[in-house]
Amino acid sequence: MTLSVEEAAQGRWTVLQVTGELDLVTSPDVRRRVHDAVAEGHREVVVDLSDVYFCDSSGVGVLIAARRLLRSCQGSLRIVLPAGGMTDGSHVNRVLTALGVRRLFEVFPDAESAIDDEAEPLSA
């Protein structure tokens, strides 16, 4: 089970590029990285999940907790899922949809559109 999280500043957005499996073992690392970003004063966070090939309920829990944390400090969370969405076989998109929580998130097809204030999120 491997996971990496790379952080990059893009304008006022902090982009966390997550790669690998987002599961019970690895999700605490993503949670910590989101908390660290908020503790450093970042209020606009993009979690790029386009390179996540597995996500279980603990990963979904981290995303929901991140959304709650950022909303509590008047911030914003956006997530990136591959452009094809469910038809393209995005595992994370299927999991979020199956659990009925996909609609909670502002989802974008790529990091570039996620940091663009003019871009519209993908519909659920």
Short mmCIF file of C-alpha atoms in Angstrom, two decimals:
data_model
loop_
_atom_site.label_atom_id
_atom_site.label_comp_id
_atom_site.label_asym_id
_atom_site.label_seq_id
_atom_site.Cartn_x
_atom_site.Cartn_y
_atom_site.Cartn_z
CA MET A 1 0.00 0.00 0.00
CA THR A 2 1.73 3.11 -1.17
CA LEU A 3 0.70 6.72 -1.18
CA SER A 4 2.47 9.97 -1.89
CA VAL A 5 1.25 13.51 -1.40
CA GLU A 6 2.99 16.39 -3.15
CA GLU A 7 2.11 19.97 -2.19
CA ALA A 8 2.33 22.93 -4.54
CA ALA A 9 1.23 26.54 -4.24
CA GLN A 10 -0.69 27.78 -7.27
CA GLY A 11 -1.78 31.35 -6.71
CA ARG A 12 -3.98 31.44 -3.62
CA TRP A 13 -4.62 27.69 -3.90
CA THR A 14 -2.68 24.91 -2.21
CA VAL A 15 -2.75 21.83 -4.42
CA LEU A 16 -2.22 18.41 -2.83
CA GLN A 17 -1.43 15.85 -5.54
CA VAL A 18 -2.32 12.44 -4.12
CA THR A 19 -0.95 9.32 -5.82
CA GLY A 20 -1.61 5.68 -4.99
CA GLU A 21 -4.09 4.02 -2.66
CA LEU A 22 -6.26 6.06 -0.30
CA ASP A 23 -7.24 3.56 2.37
CA LEU A 24 -7.26 2.84 6.11
CA VAL A 25 -3.46 2.73 6.27
CA THR A 26 -2.68 5.76 4.08
CA SER A 27 -5.60 8.12 4.68
CA PRO A 28 -4.17 9.54 7.95
CA ASP A 29 -1.30 11.00 5.89
CA VAL A 30 -3.74 12.87 3.62
CA ARG A 31 -5.69 14.06 6.67
CA ARG A 32 -2.46 15.35 8.24
CA ARG A 33 -1.41 17.15 5.05
CA VAL A 34 -4.77 18.94 4.83
CA HIS A 35 -4.57 19.91 8.52
CA ASP A 36 -0.99 21.12 8.06
CA ALA A 37 -2.04 23.30 5.11
CA VAL A 38 -4.85 24.85 7.15
CA ALA A 39 -2.55 25.34 10.17
CA GLU A 40 -0.16 27.23 7.87
CA GLY A 41 -2.99 29.60 6.97
CA HIS A 42 -4.06 28.12 3.63
CA ARG A 43 -7.83 28.32 3.20
CA GLU A 44 -8.21 27.28 -0.45
CA VAL A 45 -7.18 23.67 -0.98
CA VAL A 46 -7.36 21.42 -4.04
CA VAL A 47 -7.00 17.69 -3.47
CA ASP A 48 -6.00 16.17 -6.81
CA LEU A 49 -7.13 12.54 -6.84
CA SER A 50 -6.54 11.89 -10.53
CA ASP A 51 -3.70 9.46 -9.70
CA VAL A 52 -5.55 7.59 -6.94
CA TYR A 53 -6.45 4.12 -8.15
CA PHE A 54 -8.11 2.84 -4.96
CA CYS A 55 -10.19 4.57 -2.29
CA ASP A 56 -12.08 2.96 0.57
CA SER A 57 -14.49 4.42 3.13
CA SER A 58 -11.65 5.78 5.30
CA GLY A 59 -10.43 7.78 2.30
CA VAL A 60 -13.94 9.12 1.77
CA GLY A 61 -14.03 10.01 5.47
CA VAL A 62 -10.85 12.05 5.09
CA LEU A 63 -12.36 13.97 2.16
CA ILE A 64 -15.54 14.70 4.12
CA ALA A 65 -13.52 15.78 7.17
CA ALA A 66 -11.36 18.03 4.97
CA ARG A 67 -14.49 19.65 3.53
CA ARG A 68 -15.86 20.22 7.03
CA LEU A 69 -12.56 21.66 8.28
CA LEU A 70 -12.22 24.11 5.41
CA ARG A 71 -15.85 25.19 5.63
CA SER A 72 -15.42 25.83 9.37
CA CYS A 73 -12.67 28.36 8.62
CA GLN A 74 -14.51 29.94 5.66
CA GLY A 75 -12.21 28.15 3.25
CA SER A 76 -12.85 26.11 0.16
CA LEU A 77 -12.09 22.52 -0.86
CA ARG A 78 -12.05 21.39 -4.47
CA ILE A 79 -11.22 17.91 -5.66
CA VAL A 80 -9.88 16.72 -9.00
CA LEU A 81 -11.18 13.55 -10.60
CA PRO A 82 -10.37 12.42 -14.16
CA ALA A 83 -12.43 14.16 -16.82
CA GLY A 84 -14.27 11.01 -17.90
CA GLY A 85 -15.68 10.53 -14.44
CA MET A 86 -17.68 7.35 -13.96
CA THR A 87 -17.68 6.50 -17.66
CA ASP A 88 -13.89 6.60 -17.71
CA GLY A 89 -13.70 4.34 -14.68
CA SER A 90 -12.48 6.74 -11.99
CA HIS A 91 -12.51 4.54 -8.90
CA VAL A 92 -12.81 7.49 -6.50
CA ASN A 93 -15.73 8.93 -8.47
CA ARG A 94 -17.54 5.57 -8.36
CA VAL A 95 -16.99 5.24 -4.61
CA LEU A 96 -18.18 8.80 -3.88
CA THR A 97 -21.24 8.30 -6.08
CA ALA A 98 -22.07 4.89 -4.61
CA LEU A 99 -21.92 6.31 -1.08
CA GLY A 100 -24.11 9.26 -2.08
CA VAL A 101 -21.54 11.90 -1.13
CA ARG A 102 -20.27 12.94 -4.57
CA ARG A 103 -22.65 15.94 -4.56
CA LEU A 104 -20.92 17.35 -1.46
CA PHE A 105 -17.78 18.21 -3.41
CA GLU A 106 -16.80 20.73 -6.03
CA VAL A 107 -15.22 18.39 -8.58
CA PHE A 108 -13.01 19.49 -11.46
CA PRO A 109 -11.45 17.47 -14.30
CA ASP A 110 -7.91 18.76 -13.68
CA ALA A 111 -5.90 20.97 -11.33
CA GLU A 112 -5.78 23.84 -13.82
CA SER A 113 -9.56 24.21 -13.86
CA ALA A 114 -9.78 23.64 -10.10
CA ILE A 115 -7.68 26.74 -9.40
CA ASP A 116 -9.53 28.81 -12.03
CA ASP A 117 -12.20 30.91 -10.32
CA GLU A 118 -14.08 31.16 -13.62
CA ALA A 119 -14.30 27.38 -14.16
CA GLU A 120 -17.51 25.56 -13.38
CA PRO A 121 -17.36 22.33 -11.36
CA LEU A 122 -18.44 19.08 -13.02
CA SER A 123 -22.02 18.13 -12.31
CA ALA A 124 -22.60 15.22 -9.96
#
